[in-house]
Coordinates of C-alpha atoms in Angstrom, one line a residue:
X1 CA -166.9 -250.2 -131.6
X2 CA -163.0 -250.1 -132.5
X3 CA -162.0 -252.2 -135.3
X4 CA -158.3 -251.6 -134.2
X5 CA -156.1 -254.3 -133.3
X6 CA -155.7 -254.8 -129.6
X7 CA -152.5 -253.3 -128.0
X8 CA -150.7 -252.9 -124.6
X9 CA -152.2 -249.4 -124.6
X10 CA -155.7 -249.8 -125.6
X11 CA -157.1 -253.0 -124.1
X12 CA -160.7 -252.4 -125.0
X13 CA -161.9 -251.7 -121.6
X14 CA -158.8 -249.6 -120.8
X15 CA -157.9 -246.7 -123.4
X16 CA -154.8 -245.3 -121.7
X17 CA -151.7 -246.9 -120.3
X18 CA -150.4 -247.0 -117.0
X19 CA -148.9 -243.6 -115.6
X20 CA -145.1 -243.4 -117.0
X21 CA -143.7 -242.9 -113.6
X22 CA -145.6 -245.8 -112.3
X23 CA -144.3 -247.9 -115.2
X24 CA -140.7 -246.9 -114.4
X25 CA -141.0 -248.0 -111.1
X26 CA -143.0 -251.2 -111.5
X27 CA -141.6 -252.5 -114.7
X28 CA -138.1 -251.1 -115.1
X29 CA -136.1 -253.5 -113.4
X30 CA -132.9 -251.7 -111.7
X31 CA -134.0 -248.4 -112.7
X32 CA -135.0 -247.5 -109.0
X33 CA -131.4 -248.7 -107.8
X34 CA -129.9 -245.8 -110.1
X35 CA -132.1 -243.3 -108.6
X36 CA -132.4 -244.1 -105.1
X37 CA -129.5 -246.6 -104.3
X38 CA -126.2 -245.7 -102.6
X39 CA -123.9 -243.5 -104.9
X40 CA -120.7 -245.1 -106.1
X41 CA -118.3 -246.1 -103.1
X42 CA -115.0 -244.3 -104.8
X43 CA -117.0 -241.2 -105.4
X44 CA -117.7 -240.9 -101.5
X45 CA -114.1 -242.0 -100.6
X46 CA -112.2 -239.5 -103.2
X47 CA -114.6 -236.7 -101.9
X48 CA -113.2 -237.5 -98.2
X49 CA -109.7 -237.9 -99.6
X50 CA -109.9 -234.4 -100.9
X51 CA -111.0 -232.7 -98.0
X52 CA -108.6 -234.7 -95.7
X53 CA -105.7 -234.0 -97.9
X54 CA -106.8 -230.1 -97.6
X55 CA -106.8 -230.3 -93.9
X56 CA -103.6 -232.1 -93.9
X57 CA -102.2 -229.4 -96.1
X58 CA -103.6 -226.7 -94.0
X59 CA -102.3 -228.4 -90.7
X60 CA -98.7 -228.6 -92.0
X61 CA -98.7 -232.2 -91.6
X62 CA -98.3 -232.8 -95.5
X63 CA -96.4 -231.0 -97.9
X64 CA -98.4 -228.8 -100.3
X65 CA -96.6 -230.2 -103.3
X66 CA -97.4 -233.8 -102.2
X67 CA -100.9 -232.9 -101.7
X68 CA -101.1 -231.2 -105.2
X69 CA -99.7 -234.3 -106.8
X70 CA -102.3 -236.5 -104.9
X71 CA -105.3 -234.0 -105.7
X72 CA -104.4 -234.0 -109.4
X73 CA -104.3 -237.7 -109.7
X74 CA -107.6 -238.3 -107.8
X75 CA -109.0 -235.7 -110.2
X76 CA -108.1 -237.7 -113.2
X77 CA -109.5 -240.7 -111.5
X78 CA -112.9 -239.1 -111.0
X79 CA -112.9 -237.3 -114.5
X80 CA -112.4 -240.8 -116.2
X81 CA -114.9 -242.6 -114.1
X82 CA -112.1 -244.5 -112.1
X83 CA -111.5 -246.4 -115.4
X84 CA -107.9 -246.9 -114.3
X85 CA -109.3 -249.2 -111.5
X86 CA -111.8 -251.5 -113.5
X87 CA -110.8 -255.1 -113.3
X88 CA -108.0 -254.2 -111.0
X89 CA -107.5 -256.7 -108.3
X90 CA -109.0 -256.0 -105.0
X91 CA -108.1 -258.7 -102.5
X92 CA -108.1 -256.5 -99.6
X93 CA -111.1 -254.5 -100.8
X94 CA -111.9 -251.4 -103.0
X95 CA -110.1 -249.0 -100.9
X96 CA -106.8 -250.6 -100.6
X97 CA -106.8 -251.3 -104.3
X98 CA -107.6 -247.8 -104.7
X99 CA -104.6 -246.4 -102.8
X100 CA -102.0 -249.4 -104.1
X101 CA -102.6 -247.5 -107.4
X102 CA -101.9 -244.2 -106.5
X103 CA -98.6 -245.5 -104.7
X104 CA -97.6 -247.4 -108.0
X105 CA -98.6 -244.1 -109.8
X106 CA -97.0 -241.6 -107.6
X107 CA -94.4 -243.5 -105.4
X108 CA -94.5 -244.4 -102.1
X109 CA -93.4 -240.9 -100.9
X110 CA -96.3 -239.3 -102.3
X111 CA -99.3 -241.9 -102.4
X112 CA -98.3 -243.4 -99.2
X113 CA -99.2 -239.9 -97.5
X114 CA -103.0 -240.3 -98.5
X115 CA -104.2 -242.4 -95.1
X116 CA -102.1 -240.3 -92.6
X117 CA -104.0 -240.1 -89.3
X118 CA -106.6 -242.2 -90.5
X119 CA -108.2 -245.7 -90.4
X120 CA -110.7 -247.6 -92.9
X121 CA -112.8 -247.6 -89.9
X122 CA -113.3 -243.8 -89.7
X123 CA -113.2 -243.4 -93.5
X124 CA -116.1 -246.1 -93.7
X125 CA -118.3 -244.4 -91.2
X126 CA -117.8 -241.1 -93.0
X127 CA -118.5 -242.4 -96.7
X128 CA -121.5 -244.1 -95.6
X129 CA -122.9 -240.7 -94.3
X130 CA -122.3 -239.2 -97.6
X131 CA -123.6 -242.2 -99.9
X132 CA -126.8 -241.8 -97.9
X133 CA -127.4 -238.4 -98.9
X134 CA -128.6 -238.8 -102.3
X135 CA -131.5 -241.4 -101.8
X136 CA -132.5 -239.5 -98.5
X137 CA -132.6 -236.1 -100.0
X138 CA -135.1 -238.1 -102.8
X139 CA -136.9 -239.6 -99.9
X140 CA -137.6 -236.1 -98.4
X141 CA -138.4 -234.5 -101.6
X142 CA -140.6 -237.2 -102.4
X143 CA -142.4 -237.1 -99.0
X144 CA -142.8 -233.5 -99.1
X145 CA -144.7 -233.9 -102.7
X146 CA -147.0 -236.3 -101.3
X147 CA -147.9 -234.1 -98.2
X148 CA -148.4 -231.2 -100.6
X149 CA -150.9 -233.1 -103.0
X150 CA -152.7 -234.6 -99.9
X151 CA -153.1 -230.9 -98.7
X152 CA -154.1 -229.7 -102.1
X153 CA -156.7 -232.3 -102.5
X154 CA -158.0 -231.9 -98.8
X155 CA -158.9 -228.5 -99.8
X156 CA -160.3 -229.4 -103.0
X157 CA -162.5 -231.7 -101.5
X158 CA -163.3 -230.5 -98.2
X159 CA -167.2 -230.3 -98.7
X160 CA -167.6 -233.8 -100.2
X161 CA -169.2 -235.6 -97.7
X162 CA -168.6 -239.4 -97.1
X163 CA -169.0 -241.6 -94.0
X164 CA -166.0 -242.2 -91.9
X165 CA -165.5 -246.2 -91.1
X166 CA -164.8 -247.7 -87.8
X167 CA -164.5 -251.8 -87.9
X168 CA -165.3 -251.2 -91.8
X169 CA -169.1 -249.9 -90.8
X170 CA -170.4 -246.3 -91.4
X171 CA -169.7 -244.7 -88.5
X172 CA -170.2 -240.6 -88.5
X173 CA -170.1 -238.1 -91.4
X174 CA -166.9 -236.6 -92.3
X175 CA -165.5 -235.4 -95.9
X176 CA -163.2 -236.8 -98.3
X177 CA -161.0 -233.6 -97.7
X178 CA -161.0 -234.3 -93.8
X179 CA -159.7 -237.8 -94.5
X180 CA -156.9 -236.6 -96.7
X181 CA -156.1 -233.9 -94.2
X182 CA -155.8 -236.4 -91.4
X183 CA -153.6 -238.7 -93.5
X184 CA -151.5 -235.6 -94.6
X185 CA -151.0 -234.9 -90.8
X186 CA -149.5 -238.3 -90.5
X187 CA -147.4 -237.9 -93.2
X188 CA -145.9 -234.8 -92.1
X189 CA -145.4 -236.4 -88.8
X190 CA -143.3 -239.2 -90.6
X191 CA -141.4 -236.5 -92.5
X192 CA -140.5 -234.9 -89.2
X193 CA -139.4 -238.3 -88.1
X194 CA -137.2 -238.8 -91.1
X195 CA -135.4 -235.5 -90.7
X196 CA -134.8 -236.3 -87.0
X197 CA -133.6 -239.9 -87.7
X198 CA -130.9 -238.2 -90.2
X199 CA -129.5 -236.0 -87.6
X200 CA -126.7 -238.4 -86.8
X201 CA -125.9 -238.5 -90.5
X202 CA -124.8 -234.7 -90.0
X203 CA -121.7 -235.6 -87.6
X204 CA -118.4 -236.2 -89.0
X205 CA -116.6 -239.4 -87.8
X206 CA -113.3 -238.6 -89.5
X207 CA -110.4 -238.3 -87.4
X208 CA -111.5 -241.2 -85.0
X209 CA -108.9 -243.6 -86.7
X210 CA -109.3 -247.1 -85.9
X211 CA -111.1 -246.7 -82.7
X212 CA -109.0 -244.8 -80.4
X213 CA -108.4 -241.4 -82.4
X214 CA -105.0 -240.5 -83.7
X215 CA -101.7 -238.7 -82.1
X216 CA -101.8 -236.9 -85.8
X217 CA -102.9 -233.2 -85.3
X218 CA -105.8 -233.5 -87.6
X219 CA -108.4 -230.8 -87.7
X220 CA -111.9 -232.4 -87.6
X221 CA -113.5 -228.8 -87.7
X222 CA -111.8 -228.2 -91.0
X223 CA -113.0 -231.7 -92.6
X224 CA -116.5 -231.3 -91.1
X225 CA -116.7 -227.7 -93.0
X226 CA -115.5 -229.0 -96.1
X227 CA -117.9 -232.1 -96.2
X228 CA -120.8 -230.3 -95.2
X229 CA -121.4 -231.9 -91.8
X230 CA -122.6 -230.0 -88.7
X231 CA -120.0 -231.1 -86.3
X232 CA -117.5 -233.7 -85.5
X233 CA -118.1 -236.6 -83.4
X234 CA -116.7 -236.0 -80.0
X235 CA -115.8 -239.8 -79.2
X236 CA -113.8 -242.1 -81.3
X237 CA -115.3 -245.1 -80.0
X238 CA -118.7 -243.8 -80.9
X239 CA -117.6 -242.7 -84.3
X240 CA -116.3 -246.1 -85.5
X241 CA -118.9 -248.5 -83.4
X242 CA -122.2 -246.8 -84.0
X243 CA -124.5 -247.0 -86.9
X244 CA -127.6 -246.1 -84.7
X245 CA -128.7 -243.8 -87.3
X246 CA -129.1 -246.6 -89.6
X247 CA -131.8 -248.2 -87.3
X248 CA -133.2 -244.9 -86.8
X249 CA -133.7 -244.2 -90.1
X250 CA -135.1 -247.5 -90.8
X251 CA -137.4 -247.2 -87.9
X252 CA -138.7 -243.9 -89.5
X253 CA -139.2 -245.4 -92.7
X254 CA -141.2 -248.3 -91.1
X255 CA -143.3 -245.8 -89.5
X256 CA -144.0 -243.7 -92.4
X257 CA -144.3 -247.0 -94.3
X258 CA -147.2 -248.2 -92.1
X259 CA -149.0 -245.0 -92.5
X260 CA -148.9 -245.3 -96.1
X261 CA -149.9 -249.1 -96.2
X262 CA -152.9 -248.2 -94.4
X263 CA -154.0 -245.4 -96.5
X264 CA -153.8 -247.9 -99.5
X265 CA -156.0 -250.3 -97.7
X266 CA -158.6 -247.8 -97.5
X267 CA -158.5 -246.7 -101.2
X268 CA -158.4 -250.2 -102.3
X269 CA -161.8 -250.8 -100.2
X270 CA -163.1 -247.5 -101.4
X271 CA -162.4 -248.3 -105.2
X272 CA -164.3 -251.6 -105.3
X273 CA -167.5 -252.1 -107.1
X274 CA -169.4 -252.8 -104.4
X275 CA -168.2 -249.3 -102.6
X276 CA -167.8 -247.4 -105.5
X277 CA -166.8 -244.1 -103.4
X278 CA -163.8 -243.5 -105.5
X279 CA -163.1 -243.3 -109.2
X280 CA -159.5 -244.2 -110.6
X281 CA -158.4 -243.1 -114.2
X282 CA -157.2 -245.6 -116.7
X283 CA -153.3 -244.4 -115.9
X284 CA -153.8 -245.8 -112.5
X285 CA -155.3 -249.4 -112.9
X286 CA -154.3 -252.5 -114.9
X287 CA -156.6 -254.9 -116.9
X288 CA -156.6 -258.6 -116.5
X289 CA -154.8 -260.8 -119.1
X290 CA -158.1 -263.0 -119.3
X291 CA -161.0 -261.2 -117.7
X292 CA -161.8 -258.2 -119.9
X293 CA -164.1 -256.3 -117.9
X294 CA -161.5 -255.8 -115.0
X295 CA -160.1 -252.5 -113.9
X296 CA -157.6 -253.6 -111.1
X297 CA -156.1 -250.9 -108.9
X298 CA -153.1 -253.1 -108.7
X299 CA -150.8 -250.1 -108.0
X300 CA -152.2 -250.1 -104.3
X301 CA -151.0 -253.7 -103.7
X302 CA -147.4 -252.6 -104.9
X303 CA -147.6 -249.8 -102.3
X304 CA -148.6 -252.0 -99.4
X305 CA -145.9 -254.4 -100.3
X306 CA -143.1 -251.7 -100.8
X307 CA -144.1 -249.6 -97.8
X308 CA -143.5 -252.9 -95.5
X309 CA -140.0 -253.3 -96.6
X310 CA -138.3 -251.1 -94.0
X311 CA -139.8 -253.1 -91.3
X312 CA -137.9 -256.4 -92.6
X313 CA -134.8 -254.2 -93.1
X314 CA -134.9 -253.0 -89.3
X315 CA -135.1 -256.5 -88.0
X316 CA -132.4 -257.5 -90.5
X317 CA -129.9 -254.8 -89.6
X318 CA -130.7 -254.8 -85.8
X319 CA -130.2 -258.6 -85.9
X320 CA -127.0 -258.2 -87.5
X321 CA -125.8 -255.4 -85.3
X322 CA -127.1 -257.0 -81.6
X323 CA -124.2 -259.5 -81.3
X324 CA -121.3 -257.3 -82.3
X325 CA -119.2 -255.7 -79.6
X326 CA -119.3 -251.9 -79.4
X327 CA -116.3 -251.2 -81.5
X328 CA -115.7 -251.4 -85.2
X329 CA -117.5 -254.6 -86.5
X330 CA -118.0 -255.7 -90.2
X331 CA -121.4 -257.0 -89.0
X332 CA -122.5 -253.5 -88.2
X333 CA -120.5 -251.2 -90.7
X334 CA -121.3 -253.7 -93.7
X335 CA -123.8 -256.4 -93.2
X336 CA -126.2 -254.3 -91.1
X337 CA -126.1 -251.3 -93.5
X338 CA -126.7 -253.3 -96.4
X339 CA -130.5 -253.6 -95.5
X340 CA -130.7 -249.7 -95.8
X341 CA -130.7 -249.2 -99.4
X342 CA -133.8 -251.6 -100.5
X343 CA -135.6 -250.2 -97.7
X344 CA -134.9 -246.4 -99.0
X345 CA -135.6 -247.4 -102.5
X346 CA -138.9 -249.2 -101.5
X347 CA -140.1 -246.5 -99.4
X348 CA -139.5 -243.8 -101.8
X349 CA -141.4 -245.9 -104.5
X350 CA -144.3 -246.5 -102.1
X351 CA -144.4 -242.5 -101.2
X352 CA -144.4 -241.7 -105.1
X353 CA -147.0 -244.3 -106.0
X354 CA -149.3 -243.1 -103.1
X355 CA -148.9 -239.3 -104.6
X356 CA -150.0 -240.5 -107.8
X357 CA -152.9 -242.3 -106.8
X358 CA -154.1 -239.8 -104.4
X359 CA -153.7 -237.0 -106.8
X360 CA -155.4 -239.0 -109.6
X361 CA -158.4 -240.6 -107.8
X362 CA -161.6 -238.6 -107.8
X363 CA -164.5 -239.1 -105.1
X364 CA -167.9 -240.0 -106.3
X365 CA -170.2 -237.3 -104.2
X366 CA -173.6 -238.8 -104.8
X367 CA -172.4 -242.1 -103.8
X368 CA -170.5 -240.8 -100.9
X369 CA -173.6 -239.0 -99.6
X370 CA -175.9 -242.0 -100.1
X371 CA -173.5 -244.3 -98.0
X372 CA -173.2 -241.9 -95.4
X373 CA -177.3 -241.3 -95.2
X374 CA -178.1 -245.1 -95.7
X375 CA -175.5 -245.9 -92.9
X376 CA -177.3 -243.8 -90.4
X377 CA -174.2 -242.0 -89.7
X378 CA -176.0 -239.0 -88.2
X379 CA -177.1 -241.0 -85.2
X380 CA -174.5 -239.7 -82.9
X381 CA -175.4 -236.2 -83.6
X382 CA -179.3 -237.0 -82.7
X383 CA -178.0 -238.4 -79.4
X384 CA -175.7 -235.2 -78.7
X385 CA -178.9 -233.3 -79.5
X386 CA -180.8 -235.0 -76.9
X387 CA -178.1 -234.7 -74.4
X388 CA -178.3 -230.9 -75.0
X389 CA -182.0 -231.2 -74.2
X390 CA -181.0 -232.5 -70.6
X391 CA -181.2 -236.4 -71.4
X392 CA -178.2 -238.3 -69.8
X393 CA -176.0 -239.6 -72.9
X394 CA -176.3 -243.4 -72.1
X395 CA -180.1 -242.8 -72.2
X396 CA -179.8 -240.8 -75.3
X397 CA -177.4 -243.6 -76.9
X398 CA -180.3 -246.2 -76.2
X399 CA -183.1 -244.4 -77.5
X400 CA -181.4 -243.6 -80.7
X401 CA -180.2 -247.0 -81.1
X402 CA -183.9 -248.0 -80.8
X403 CA -184.7 -245.4 -83.5
X404 CA -182.2 -246.8 -85.7
X405 CA -183.5 -250.4 -85.2
X406 CA -186.9 -249.0 -86.2
X407 CA -185.8 -247.3 -89.4
X408 CA -183.8 -250.5 -90.6
X409 CA -187.2 -252.2 -89.9
X410 CA -189.2 -250.0 -91.9
X411 CA -186.6 -249.0 -94.3
X412 CA -187.1 -245.4 -93.4
X413 CA -184.3 -242.7 -92.9
X414 CA -183.2 -241.3 -89.8
X415 CA -185.1 -238.1 -90.3
X416 CA -188.3 -239.6 -90.5
X417 CA -188.1 -241.7 -87.4
X418 CA -186.5 -238.8 -85.7
X419 CA -189.5 -236.6 -86.3
X420 CA -192.0 -239.2 -85.0
X421 CA -190.2 -239.3 -81.9
X422 CA -190.1 -235.7 -81.2
X423 CA -193.6 -235.4 -82.2
X424 CA -194.4 -237.3 -79.2
X425 CA -192.1 -236.0 -76.4
X426 CA -193.1 -232.4 -75.9
X427 CA -190.4 -232.0 -73.3
X428 CA -187.6 -232.0 -75.9
X429 CA -187.3 -229.8 -79.0
X430 CA -187.2 -231.2 -82.2
X431 CA -184.2 -230.6 -84.5
X432 CA -184.4 -228.2 -87.4
X433 CA -185.4 -229.8 -90.9
X434 CA -182.5 -231.4 -92.6
X435 CA -180.4 -231.4 -89.2
X436 CA -179.8 -234.9 -89.6
X437 CA -178.3 -234.8 -93.3
X438 CA -175.0 -235.8 -93.5
X439 CA -173.9 -232.0 -94.8
X440 CA -175.6 -230.4 -91.7
X441 CA -173.8 -233.0 -89.3
X442 CA -170.5 -232.4 -90.9
X443 CA -171.1 -228.3 -90.7
X444 CA -171.9 -228.8 -86.8
X445 CA -168.6 -231.0 -86.1
X446 CA -166.7 -227.9 -85.1
X447 CA -165.2 -229.3 -82.1
X448 CA -162.3 -231.8 -81.7
X449 CA -160.8 -231.5 -84.9
X450 CA -163.9 -232.4 -86.9
X451 CA -164.7 -231.6 -90.6
X452 CA -166.9 -228.6 -89.8
X453 CA -165.7 -225.1 -91.8
X454 CA -163.9 -223.4 -89.2
X455 CA -162.2 -226.6 -87.8
X456 CA -161.2 -227.4 -91.4
X457 CA -160.0 -224.1 -92.1
X458 CA -157.5 -224.5 -88.9
X459 CA -156.4 -227.9 -89.9
X460 CA -155.4 -226.9 -93.4
X461 CA -153.6 -223.8 -92.0
X462 CA -151.7 -225.9 -89.6
X463 CA -150.7 -228.3 -92.2
X464 CA -149.5 -225.6 -94.5
X465 CA -147.5 -224.2 -91.9
X466 CA -146.0 -227.6 -91.2
X467 CA -145.1 -228.3 -94.4
X468 CA -143.1 -225.1 -94.9
X469 CA -141.4 -225.6 -91.6
X470 CA -140.3 -229.1 -92.7
X471 CA -139.5 -228.2 -96.2
X472 CA -137.2 -225.6 -94.8
X473 CA -135.3 -227.7 -92.5
X474 CA -134.6 -230.0 -95.4
X475 CA -133.6 -227.3 -97.9
X476 CA -131.1 -226.1 -95.1
X477 CA -129.5 -229.6 -95.1
X478 CA -129.4 -229.7 -98.8
X479 CA -128.1 -226.2 -99.4
X480 CA -125.3 -226.9 -96.6
X481 CA -124.2 -229.9 -98.4
X482 CA -124.2 -228.3 -101.8
X483 CA -122.2 -225.1 -100.5
X484 CA -119.8 -227.6 -98.7
X485 CA -119.1 -229.1 -102.2
X486 CA -118.7 -226.2 -103.8
X487 CA -116.1 -225.0 -101.3
X488 CA -114.3 -228.0 -101.3
X489 CA -114.2 -228.1 -105.4
X490 CA -113.0 -224.5 -105.5
X491 CA -110.3 -225.2 -102.8
X492 CA -109.0 -228.3 -104.6
X493 CA -108.8 -226.1 -107.5
X494 CA -106.9 -223.4 -105.9
X495 CA -104.3 -225.9 -105.0
X496 CA -104.0 -227.4 -108.5
X497 CA -103.5 -224.0 -109.7
X498 CA -100.7 -223.6 -107.4

């Protein structure tokens, strides 16, 4: 027995600390905001400004010398982290404070050109899309990583037999890998939903003005390319009035969150001492401050709580929007959108924690097989055999139900009572020895997406192909954003060089 002083790392019962990633998520207040929250507003505003100024110059709307002076001052502000604007009064908002600084610095003839052919309404609709890119990219990446882990562990544990549960009772034999593959299927559908929900983020509202467009001959296609969008918005009312992509994203987050929370519930039950189907290493559990014997998989409870956040966010955002007219509205563009950031953060954290847990938890094969056997999970297979011999299913269902009752009364396995049943009924051929073992039942379940070897091969191939397809879609989006940022930076530098 160790004589070392107790510490947070070695509690006596637990010898290793909680995973560093889990610690950062659960105990580092504010850290997740830095990782997954909205980027600084002025970064996004000045990114739009740079593209807008280049477009004004290209269209001959603004003099290239004026544009060069503005781009130079914006570059200096960005390089300093906007230090010149710190503590500057902003009675009409951050953007107006920033614009007034440029006018003071460069004069009205130069600084006053920046907002030509534009409103804060279309600017805000554009910047919110830019600010969502980083947290959304993080969410897509982490969801892909979760699906990858589930696929890997599904292949690894494809032969580990366990009972599937319905109504929390043993139902039929499957494998732990089969369960994980089913979960991976739902996660990939969630990933597809996130990509679809983000499609509206890819259109450019810049140029819509306050709500009715502009008579200034702006080129929306030019700013669309420089900012990495797919296409310009074609209706100015829709451009400034709608934030339906926020609702769609919150909805998609909610759907994924339900899947994640339900998985956490299963894992929580299977890790109990009474169940004992899964072993969880020390770096994914916590001790009790009072009870030294405890190994609490409390990470799963955090997953459930965080996964539920987008549902509340959707209700809050929709409630803020539904009383606003279909035009630019603060209730829509500011108040409703505010629910998105914590929902994104909590969703990413729930996905990361579930990945850590499913990657680290290990099945206990002997216990799983024992529960599948003791739960009479081969009963349906026996009924199906009787059907193959000509018995109507409902009759077979009744017969096997009676055999299970006999087995329970005598504490005998299904194999034994089935052998006696067939011995007295020459009209029905008996099953081969061992055909009612959980392993044999699993091997025979090749149809309907069951856990049989061939069916499982097909499931794993389909998962791998779908993951590759969705990963490519996500990568193409990020590559477009990066390419546009590089083009914009190069164009600005070219103008600054004269």
